[in-house]
Every structure is written in C-alpha cells, then in structure tokens.
Short mmCIF file of C-alpha atoms in Angstrom, two decimals:
data_model
loop_
_atom_site.label_atom_id
_atom_site.label_comp_id
_atom_site.label_asym_id
_atom_site.label_seq_id
_atom_site.Cartn_x
_atom_site.Cartn_y
_atom_site.Cartn_z
CA MET A 144 67.64 12.46 127.94
CA SER A 145 65.48 15.23 126.48
CA ALA A 146 63.12 15.03 123.56
CA THR A 147 62.97 17.92 121.12
CA GLN A 148 60.07 19.13 119.04
CA VAL A 149 60.15 21.74 116.30
CA PHE A 150 57.27 24.20 116.18
CA THR A 151 56.59 25.12 112.54
CA LEU A 152 54.61 28.05 111.17
CA PRO A 153 50.91 27.03 111.23
CA ASP A 154 48.60 27.26 108.27
CA LEU A 155 46.76 30.49 109.10
CA GLY A 156 44.12 29.86 106.44
CA GLU A 157 42.62 31.83 103.53
CA GLY A 158 45.44 30.95 101.14
CA LEU A 159 48.19 32.57 103.23
CA THR A 160 51.49 30.95 102.31
CA GLU A 161 53.94 32.84 104.53
CA SER A 162 54.25 35.23 107.45
CA GLU A 163 56.86 37.66 108.73
CA VAL A 164 58.09 37.28 112.29
CA LEU A 165 57.51 40.62 114.03
CA ASN A 166 58.86 39.81 117.48
CA TRP A 167 59.54 37.00 119.91
CA LYS A 168 58.00 36.88 123.36
CA VAL A 169 60.42 34.16 124.51
CA GLU A 170 64.18 33.61 124.34
CA VAL A 171 66.55 30.65 124.25
CA GLY A 172 66.67 28.91 127.63
CA GLN A 173 63.24 30.15 128.71
CA GLU A 174 60.64 27.65 129.88
CA VAL A 175 57.31 27.80 128.07
CA SER A 176 53.96 26.28 128.92
CA LEU A 177 51.39 24.67 126.63
CA ASN A 178 49.61 27.24 124.42
CA GLN A 179 51.74 30.11 125.73
CA VAL A 180 52.02 32.93 123.18
CA ILE A 181 55.58 32.82 121.92
CA ALA A 182 55.63 35.23 118.96
CA GLU A 183 53.72 37.71 116.82
CA VAL A 184 53.72 37.26 113.05
CA GLU A 185 52.32 39.48 110.33
CA THR A 186 50.39 38.04 107.42
CA ALA A 187 48.94 39.91 104.47
CA LYS A 188 45.75 40.25 106.51
CA ALA A 189 46.58 40.72 110.18
CA VAL A 190 49.03 40.48 113.05
CA VAL A 191 48.58 37.07 114.68
CA GLU A 192 49.76 35.85 118.07
CA LEU A 193 51.16 32.31 117.91
CA PRO A 194 50.55 29.95 120.85
CA CYS A 195 53.07 27.12 121.27
CA PRO A 196 51.61 23.58 121.13
CA TYR A 197 54.48 22.21 123.24
CA ALA A 198 55.69 22.65 126.80
CA GLY A 199 59.38 22.69 127.68
CA VAL A 200 62.45 24.87 127.28
CA VAL A 201 63.29 26.94 124.19
CA ALA A 202 66.36 25.24 122.74
CA GLU A 203 66.70 27.23 119.51
CA ILE A 204 64.98 30.07 117.66
CA HIS A 205 65.14 29.57 113.90
CA ALA A 206 63.79 32.89 112.59
CA GLU A 207 64.85 36.36 113.68
CA PRO A 208 62.42 39.33 113.64
CA GLY A 209 61.99 40.49 110.06
CA THR A 210 62.31 36.96 108.65
CA VAL A 211 59.68 35.70 106.22
CA VAL A 212 58.77 32.10 107.06
CA PRO A 213 56.77 29.84 104.71
CA VAL A 214 53.93 27.76 106.11
CA GLY A 215 55.53 24.67 107.60
CA GLY A 216 58.88 26.41 108.06
CA PRO A 217 60.63 26.02 111.46
CA LEU A 218 60.12 28.73 114.09
CA LEU A 219 61.70 27.32 117.23
CA THR A 220 62.78 24.07 118.88
CA ILE A 221 61.41 23.04 122.28
CA ALA A 222 63.34 20.62 124.51
CA SER A 223 61.38 18.62 127.05
CA ASP A 224 61.94 15.66 129.34
CA SER A 225 58.32 14.65 128.78
CA GLY A 226 58.03 11.61 126.59
CA ALA A 227 61.80 10.91 126.60
CA PRO A 228 62.99 7.31 127.03
CA GLY A 229 62.93 6.35 130.69
CA SER A 230 60.74 9.29 131.65
CA ASP A 231 57.52 8.67 133.53
CA LYS A 232 56.06 11.94 132.26
CA PRO A 233 53.52 11.70 129.46
CA ALA A 234 54.33 13.34 126.16
CA PRO A 235 52.70 16.77 125.88
CA LYS A 236 49.37 16.61 124.09
CA ARG A 237 48.86 19.08 121.28
CA THR A 238 45.50 20.72 121.73
CA PRO A 239 43.59 22.89 119.24
CA THR A 240 44.27 26.61 119.46
CA LEU A 241 43.22 29.66 117.49
CA VAL A 242 45.51 28.63 114.65
CA GLY A 243 46.47 25.28 113.13
CA TYR A 244 49.75 23.49 113.47
CA GLY A 245 50.88 23.83 109.88
CA ALA A 246 52.02 21.47 107.15
CA PRO A 247 55.47 19.86 107.04
CA SER A 248 58.06 21.94 105.24
CA SER A 249 58.61 20.63 101.75
CA GLY A 250 61.74 22.60 101.06
CA GLY A 251 63.74 21.44 104.05
CA HIS A 252 65.57 24.78 104.19
CA ARG A 253 65.69 27.53 106.74
CA PRO A 254 63.34 30.45 106.19
CA ALA A 255 64.72 33.26 104.10
CA ARG A 256 64.79 36.91 104.99
CA ARG A 257 62.70 39.26 102.88
CA ARG A 258 64.53 41.88 100.89
CA ARG A 259 63.10 45.20 102.01
CA GLY A 260 61.67 47.49 99.39
CA SER A 261 63.26 50.54 97.80
CA ALA A 262 62.16 53.45 95.68
CA LEU A 263 62.38 51.12 92.69
CA ALA A 264 60.08 48.53 94.33
CA ALA A 265 57.56 51.25 95.16
CA ALA A 266 57.12 51.99 91.45
CA VAL A 267 56.65 48.38 90.33
CA PRO A 268 53.02 47.17 89.91
CA VAL A 269 51.89 45.00 92.81
CA PRO A 270 51.50 41.34 91.76
CA ASP A 271 48.34 39.44 92.57
CA GLN A 272 48.16 37.01 95.48
CA GLN A 273 48.39 33.91 93.27
CA ALA A 274 51.57 35.20 91.67
CA LEU A 275 53.05 35.82 95.11
CA ALA A 276 52.21 32.27 96.15
CA GLU A 277 53.86 30.85 93.04
CA GLU A 278 57.12 32.83 93.19
CA PRO A 279 60.34 30.89 93.92
CA SER A 280 61.14 30.18 97.54
CA GLU A 281 64.72 31.44 97.11
CA ARG A 282 64.93 35.02 98.35
CA ARG A 283 67.59 37.69 98.65
CA TYR A 284 68.89 38.90 101.98
CA VAL A 285 68.76 42.38 103.49
CA THR A 286 71.16 44.23 105.69
CA ARG A 287 70.84 42.81 109.21
CA SER A 288 69.54 45.12 111.92
CA THR A 289 66.99 45.20 114.73
CA PRO A 290 63.47 46.65 114.42
CA PRO A 291 64.28 49.81 116.50
CA VAL A 292 67.32 50.48 114.30
CA ARG A 293 65.28 50.01 111.12
CA LYS A 294 62.69 52.47 112.44
CA LEU A 295 65.39 55.01 113.30
CA ALA A 296 66.78 54.73 109.78
CA ARG A 297 63.33 55.09 108.21
CA ASP A 298 62.55 58.16 110.31
CA HIS A 299 65.66 59.87 108.91
CA GLY A 300 65.23 58.66 105.33
CA ILE A 301 68.33 56.46 105.44
CA ASP A 302 68.67 53.33 103.31
CA LEU A 303 70.17 50.63 105.53
CA GLU A 304 71.64 48.84 102.53
CA THR A 305 74.09 51.74 102.12
CA ILE A 306 75.56 51.15 105.60
CA GLN A 307 78.39 48.78 106.47
CA GLY A 308 77.40 47.40 109.87
CA THR A 309 79.97 47.26 112.68
CA GLY A 310 78.06 44.74 114.79
CA PRO A 311 78.42 40.96 114.86
CA GLU A 312 78.24 39.42 111.37
CA GLY A 313 77.72 42.85 109.81
CA LEU A 314 74.77 43.82 112.02
CA VAL A 315 73.87 47.50 111.60
CA THR A 316 73.74 49.03 115.07
CA ARG A 317 72.05 52.14 116.43
CA GLU A 318 75.48 53.76 116.67
CA ASP A 319 76.06 53.13 112.94
CA VAL A 320 72.85 54.93 112.04
CA GLN A 321 73.39 57.78 114.51
CA ALA A 322 76.87 58.34 113.15
CA LEU A 323 75.42 58.69 109.66
CA ILE A 324 72.70 61.05 110.90
CA ALA A 325 75.39 63.29 112.37
CA GLN A 326 77.11 63.67 108.99
CA PRO A 327 76.26 66.60 106.70
CA ALA A 328 73.28 65.80 104.49
CA SER A 329 75.37 66.15 101.33
CA SER A 330 77.68 63.33 102.42
CA GLN A 331 74.99 60.87 103.42
CA PRO A 332 74.38 57.88 101.11
CA THR A 333 71.08 58.12 99.26
CA ALA A 334 68.94 55.76 97.23
CA GLU A 335 68.34 56.14 93.51
CA THR A 336 64.83 56.49 92.17
CA THR A 337 63.46 54.70 89.09
CA SER A 338 64.08 57.79 86.96
CA GLY A 339 67.80 57.71 87.76
CA THR A 340 67.74 60.86 89.86
CA VAL A 341 69.02 60.93 93.42
CA GLU A 342 66.73 61.42 96.38
CA THR A 343 67.34 64.51 98.49
CA ASP A 344 67.64 64.48 102.25
CA ARG A 345 63.97 65.49 102.39
CA ASP A 346 62.76 62.37 100.64
CA GLN A 347 62.04 59.19 102.53
CA VAL A 348 61.56 55.60 101.39
CA ILE A 349 58.46 54.12 103.02
CA ILE A 350 58.43 50.35 103.38
CA PRO A 351 54.74 49.35 103.23
CA SER A 352 53.40 46.81 105.66
CA ALA A 353 52.13 43.47 104.43
CA VAL A 354 48.57 44.71 104.97
CA ARG A 355 49.14 47.85 102.90
CA LYS A 356 50.71 45.88 100.05
CA ALA A 357 47.90 43.32 100.10
CA THR A 358 45.33 46.14 100.11
CA ALA A 359 47.02 47.79 97.15
CA ALA A 360 47.00 44.55 95.16
CA ALA A 361 43.36 43.86 96.06
CA MET A 362 42.21 47.37 95.13
CA VAL A 363 44.02 47.29 91.79
CA SER A 364 42.47 43.91 91.03
CA SER A 365 38.99 45.11 92.01
CA ALA A 366 39.18 48.43 90.18
CA PHE A 367 40.26 46.82 86.91
CA THR A 368 38.12 43.67 87.14
CA ALA A 369 34.69 44.81 88.35
CA PRO A 370 33.07 47.61 86.30
CA HIS A 371 32.35 50.17 89.02
CA VAL A 372 29.34 52.47 89.07
CA THR A 373 29.04 55.10 91.82
CA GLU A 374 25.84 56.98 92.69
CA PHE A 375 25.44 59.80 95.20
CA LEU A 376 22.52 60.89 97.37
CA THR A 377 22.48 63.72 99.92
CA VAL A 378 19.88 63.29 102.67
CA ASP A 379 18.62 64.98 105.81
CA VAL A 380 19.59 62.74 108.76
CA THR A 381 18.44 64.99 111.58
CA GLU A 382 15.78 62.51 112.70
CA SER A 383 18.25 59.61 112.64
CA LEU A 384 20.62 61.55 114.88
CA SER A 385 17.75 62.20 117.28
CA LEU A 386 16.89 58.49 117.31
CA VAL A 387 20.53 57.58 118.01
CA GLU A 388 20.51 59.88 121.05
CA GLN A 389 17.33 58.22 122.31
CA LEU A 390 18.85 54.78 121.84
CA ARG A 391 21.94 55.79 123.80
CA ALA A 392 19.76 56.91 126.69
CA HIS A 393 17.71 53.71 126.78
CA ARG A 394 18.48 51.60 129.86
CA SER A 395 18.95 48.38 127.87
CA LEU A 396 21.58 50.03 125.64
CA LYS A 397 23.45 52.18 128.15
CA ASP A 398 26.58 50.02 127.90
CA THR A 399 26.41 49.72 124.09
CA LYS A 400 28.27 52.10 121.79
CA ILE A 401 25.81 53.29 119.14
CA ASN A 402 26.42 56.17 116.76
CA PHE A 403 25.17 57.28 113.37
CA THR A 404 27.59 54.99 111.53
CA THR A 405 26.31 52.01 113.52
CA PHE A 406 22.70 52.87 112.76
CA ALA A 407 23.37 53.50 109.04
CA ALA A 408 25.30 50.23 108.71
CA PHE A 409 22.58 48.29 110.52
CA THR A 410 19.95 49.84 108.27
CA ALA A 411 21.93 48.84 105.19
CA VAL A 412 22.15 45.26 106.48
CA LYS A 413 18.37 45.06 106.94
CA LEU A 414 17.75 46.52 103.47
CA LEU A 415 19.99 43.91 101.86
CA ALA A 416 17.42 41.24 102.78
CA ARG A 417 15.11 42.99 100.32
CA HIS A 418 17.74 44.14 97.79
CA ARG A 419 19.54 40.82 97.47
CA ALA A 420 21.31 41.76 94.24
CA LEU A 421 23.58 44.02 96.32
CA ASN A 422 24.53 40.98 98.40
CA SER A 423 25.69 38.93 95.42
CA ILE A 424 28.91 38.26 93.54
CA TRP A 425 29.93 37.57 89.96
CA VAL A 426 31.63 34.14 89.73
CA GLN A 427 34.00 34.60 86.81
CA GLU A 428 35.04 30.96 86.35
CA HIS A 429 31.43 29.79 86.00
CA GLY A 430 29.95 32.90 84.42
CA HIS A 431 27.08 33.14 86.89
CA ILE A 432 25.91 35.29 89.80
CA LEU A 433 25.98 33.88 93.32
CA GLN A 434 23.32 35.44 95.55
CA ARG A 435 24.31 35.19 99.22
CA GLY A 436 21.81 33.90 101.77
CA THR A 437 23.19 35.93 104.68
CA VAL A 438 24.81 39.33 105.07
CA ASN A 439 28.40 39.44 106.31
CA LEU A 440 29.08 43.16 106.69
CA GLY A 441 32.58 44.53 106.22
CA MET A 442 33.50 47.79 107.97
CA ALA A 443 36.54 49.69 106.71
CA VAL A 444 38.91 50.59 109.56
CA ALA A 445 41.98 52.82 109.27
CA SER A 446 44.89 51.42 111.27
CA GLU A 447 48.60 52.15 111.54
CA ARG A 448 49.27 49.11 109.36
CA GLY A 449 46.90 50.22 106.60
CA LEU A 450 43.25 49.79 105.66
CA LEU A 451 41.52 46.80 107.23
CA VAL A 452 37.98 45.57 106.59
CA PRO A 453 36.88 43.37 109.51
CA VAL A 454 33.64 41.47 108.96
CA VAL A 455 30.54 41.14 111.13
CA HIS A 456 29.52 37.63 110.17
CA ASP A 457 25.81 36.80 109.91
CA ALA A 458 24.94 40.45 110.62
CA SER A 459 21.49 39.99 109.06
CA ALA A 460 20.47 37.74 111.98
CA MET A 461 21.48 40.25 114.67
CA THR A 462 19.49 42.75 116.66
CA LEU A 463 20.76 46.32 116.84
CA ASP A 464 22.38 45.95 120.26
CA VAL A 465 24.22 42.74 119.32
CA PHE A 466 25.31 44.23 116.01
CA ALA A 467 26.58 47.40 117.71
CA ARG A 468 28.63 45.49 120.26
CA GLU A 469 30.13 43.19 117.63
CA LEU A 470 30.99 46.10 115.33
CA SER A 471 32.57 48.14 118.14
CA GLU A 472 34.75 45.21 119.17
CA LEU A 473 35.94 44.58 115.61
CA ILE A 474 36.81 48.26 115.14
CA ARG A 475 38.76 48.26 118.42
CA GLN A 476 40.68 45.13 117.46
CA GLY A 477 41.36 46.55 114.00
CA ARG A 478 42.92 49.71 115.41
CA GLU A 479 44.97 47.70 117.89
CA GLY A 480 46.09 45.22 115.24
CA THR A 481 44.75 42.13 117.01
CA LEU A 482 42.28 40.84 114.41
CA SER A 483 42.58 37.23 113.29
CA PRO A 484 42.57 36.31 109.57
CA ALA A 485 39.09 34.79 109.96
CA GLN A 486 37.74 38.17 111.12
CA LEU A 487 38.97 39.80 107.91
CA THR A 488 37.42 37.45 105.37
CA GLY A 489 34.01 36.40 104.11
CA GLY A 490 32.42 39.85 103.68
CA THR A 491 29.48 40.17 101.28
CA PHE A 492 28.88 43.97 101.45
CA SER A 493 30.86 46.80 103.04
CA VAL A 494 30.49 50.21 104.65
CA THR A 495 33.15 52.89 104.94
CA ASN A 496 32.90 56.21 106.76
CA VAL A 497 34.97 58.95 105.11
CA GLY A 498 33.06 61.56 107.09
CA VAL A 499 35.25 60.99 110.15
CA PHE A 500 38.04 62.71 108.19
CA GLY A 501 35.87 65.74 107.38
CA VAL A 502 35.17 64.54 103.82
CA ASP A 503 31.77 65.09 102.21
CA ALA A 504 31.86 62.24 99.68
CA GLY A 505 34.06 59.84 97.74
CA THR A 506 33.96 56.99 95.25
CA PRO A 507 34.71 53.84 97.26
CA ILE A 508 36.29 50.81 95.60
CA ILE A 509 34.46 47.52 96.07
CA PRO A 510 36.40 45.00 98.17
CA PRO A 511 37.28 41.82 96.23
CA GLY A 512 34.64 39.12 96.58
CA GLN A 513 31.82 41.64 96.99
CA SER A 514 29.57 43.65 94.68
CA GLY A 515 28.72 46.74 96.71
CA ILE A 516 30.05 49.28 99.21
CA ILE A 517 28.46 52.38 100.72
CA ALA A 518 30.51 55.40 101.82
CA LEU A 519 29.13 57.75 104.48
CA GLY A 520 30.17 61.39 104.21
CA GLN A 521 30.52 63.81 107.10
CA VAL A 522 27.34 64.87 108.88
CA ALA A 523 27.14 68.67 108.96
CA ARG A 524 24.51 71.36 109.50
CA ARG A 525 23.54 72.93 106.20
CA PRO A 526 20.67 75.03 104.84
CA TRP A 527 17.96 72.59 103.75
CA GLU A 528 14.37 72.71 102.62
CA TYR A 529 12.23 71.53 105.53
CA ARG A 530 8.44 71.69 105.63
CA GLY A 531 8.31 74.40 102.99
CA GLU A 532 10.97 76.57 104.58
CA VAL A 533 14.75 76.82 104.65
CA ALA A 534 16.25 75.56 107.91
CA LEU A 535 19.59 74.37 109.23
CA ARG A 536 19.46 70.58 109.15
CA HIS A 537 22.02 67.80 109.62
CA THR A 538 22.75 66.29 106.22
CA THR A 539 25.17 63.74 104.78
CA THR A 540 26.04 62.38 101.35
CA LEU A 541 25.81 58.65 100.66
CA ALA A 542 27.97 57.20 97.89
CA LEU A 543 27.15 53.71 96.63
CA SER A 544 29.62 51.84 94.40
CA PHE A 545 28.45 48.58 92.82
CA ASP A 546 29.56 45.99 90.29
CA HIS A 547 27.61 46.64 87.10
CA ARG A 548 27.99 42.99 86.03
CA VAL A 549 25.80 41.98 88.97
CA ILE A 550 23.68 45.04 89.69
CA ASP A 551 21.98 47.26 87.14
CA GLY A 552 21.26 50.95 87.64
CA LYS A 553 17.67 50.36 88.73
CA GLU A 554 18.64 47.94 91.52
CA GLY A 555 21.47 50.12 92.79
CA SER A 556 19.36 53.29 92.68
CA GLU A 557 16.43 51.69 94.52
CA PHE A 558 18.70 50.42 97.30
CA LEU A 559 20.32 53.85 97.70
CA ALA A 560 16.96 55.63 97.64
CA ASP A 561 15.48 53.28 100.27
CA LEU A 562 18.51 53.75 102.51
CA GLY A 563 18.20 57.51 102.14
CA GLN A 564 14.48 57.48 102.98
CA ILE A 565 15.02 55.48 106.17
CA LEU A 566 17.90 57.69 107.33
CA THR A 567 15.68 60.72 106.67
CA ASN A 568 12.69 59.19 108.45
CA PRO A 569 13.84 56.22 110.59
CA GLY A 570 10.23 55.46 111.51
CA MET A 571 9.83 54.00 108.01
CA VAL A 572 12.33 51.20 108.63
CA ASN A 573 9.62 48.53 109.02
CA LEU A 574 8.27 49.37 105.57
CA PHE A 575 11.53 48.47 103.85
CA ALA A 576 13.40 45.92 105.98
#
C-alpha cells in the first residue's frame, strides 16, 4: 500500500501570490529523490527552481506548462511506500530548502490557466501589485499548445486563439501553425487592435513576461508617486580608468572582475554613508522619512525576460574585492535568469549603466522603495580642458534621479558633486567616504 503526498506551490515570499509553471523536469512514473529540482516557475520577480520535499514516484502532475498556480495550489502528487501501513520505512522528512512549502489551498480547485495577452491587453494600464493579488481566482482559459508551438506562432505574428487545434482535446500542434504560415498572408487570421483596425502581417503581438509586466507596473507607480528630480554632471574619469587597470593587475585581485562600473558603484556606496538622505525612503502611511542604516545596492541588469535589479545586500560593509565578486555573480545570475526573489528585493539605492548601449545620458526612474538612482553614461574620449590646455580625455556623464520628498536640491547636488570629484581624482576617496 502506497502513501501519497501532494506537493503544493510554496510561498516564495515578498507578497507573491502566484507563479506560472514554465517547465517540468520530471514526468509521471519517474522516481524522484528528496529535494530534487522538479520544475521551474516564473514569478513577477524571477525564475525559480522548485525542489521537491518528498521522495517517491510521480503519480500525477496537476499543472501543465503555462498554467498559473496560486500559492498553496497543487503541483504534483508523489506516491511512496515510505510511511505506509505495514511498511518498515520511515516517512520522508521534509527538510528546509531554498523556498518554503506553501500554505494550504483555500479554494480547493485546480489551478487555472492564464489567458494570454492580446493587442487590447497591451493598451490597458497595468494594475498595481495589490490589485493583482485581490483579483478573483476564476480565470479564463487560453488555446492549448506547447511552449515551442507558442514561440513559433509568436515569431510569425500569429494569434493562437484564431486556430482550431487538431491535437488531443483541441491542442494546437506545430503542424497547425505551419499550415497557417504556408497560407497567403491575406488569408491568415489576424488580431484586432484597440482602435478597431486590423493588424497587418508585419505586426506582431508580444506577450510580455511576468518580469516585464511587473517592471512596467512598478515604474508607472514610481514615476507618478515620487516627484523625480534629475541632475547631470559630466566628469573626466581618465584617472579612475587608470586606477581600475592597476587594480586588475594586482595579485590579490587577479581573479576578481573589476571595471569602471564596479568602481563607480562602490564609490557611490561609500559616499552614501556620508550622504544618508540618499539612502532613505518616504513612508507614505506614516508621513515620515526612514533613513536606512546600511546600503543595499541595486544594479540594473538587462535580461531576456526584462529589466532586473538584483541587490548587493549590506554593500556598505564590504571591501572592494568582496563587493566586485558579489556584484559580478548577481549580474551573471540575472542574465541567466537564475536569481531568487530574495536577491531582487530590499534595495536602498540603485545604479544603472546606460553607457554599455552607447548612450551618453538618461533620466533613470527610481525603483519603488528607494529614493535615488545614478545612471552612468558611456565613457568616451572627448576634447577636455586639462591643466590649462585642451586634451583628449575619457569623460562620462552621471545622471542622478532622486525623490524630492526625501532629498532637497542641496543634498542631491552635493552627493553628485562628491561622486564626480572622486571619479575625477580617485585619490580623494578617503576625504569623502
């Protein structure tokens, strides 16, 4: 006689109420071991690998890829002889893993499949996270298909909801999509836009990832909640670049990735110990300013899933080499999509580098929960006044955005000026930090 245990979606923290199953790493009938990774799910913050807290055989999978599962909703059932009546095997012990085990499902229903977006959905304002958490659990269904088929349809601008699937239970197959692709463009079904016009074969509906939608909602909230002020300062960073090269050559840092962005971010962290207003937040519900005791630095990272801002926690207590290694690892994980939700929360100040895209400057939007962000422009050789003469020097433009409820112009300007002076003459760092 076998005992069965249902693995439910864990509480992944930070107010996340649901996740979308991206893929399964196991199948029905497969034996799994304790804490074996059995699936990848996507939250509004990151892609998370789920370890199974049970050992046994997969008896049933409750959520197909593309299904949105609420916290506490069933994912799969594990059958095991351990702990069954008459068995001399002990029941498997659930041990802590990187994620929790989740709360019991209150609805008692199977998880619902998310209705994919359309051109109409793309034009609707993004609701805030609280509204999303409070929306009804009953959801509409989408045309069934597999992830490769959905990608094929997206690549050719085809709306799957216009296709009658020929697979089991109406499943849209690759052959269904390919047959439609082979038709003349004028005969292919198209989606209507919000204006009532019809999309041409050159238009394409882009279904945003959960990260991109969450970023959009957060940026709208920040832009229209915190009164932004942005100041610019162009500085000569030739000496900083020279110092970075010396640091790279030092024997104790030969295995550490250090570049100008690393050095500028580290300098900003050290300055925040002196300019504490930039490391504060306006607490709306209490009408006061909360000044943070430590610096948790966010670093904007462009990934295939959208903009991510992983956080170097307690960066103010780190030395340059430790900070550089931590930052490099977070950037790598961000680009690979392996960051945990905890690594994407708790930031108190952020840095973004638009210079890597060949951009001179921009007006960065403050991440929610913070009061300041610095954007680094591209470093380029330009004519510059140097020691009474015009010379080609490496310069960059710094752009500081700050919340004017928390930081006045004097405080923001002094922080930006101090950062510029250190990047111009890095030997002055001990005078400011």
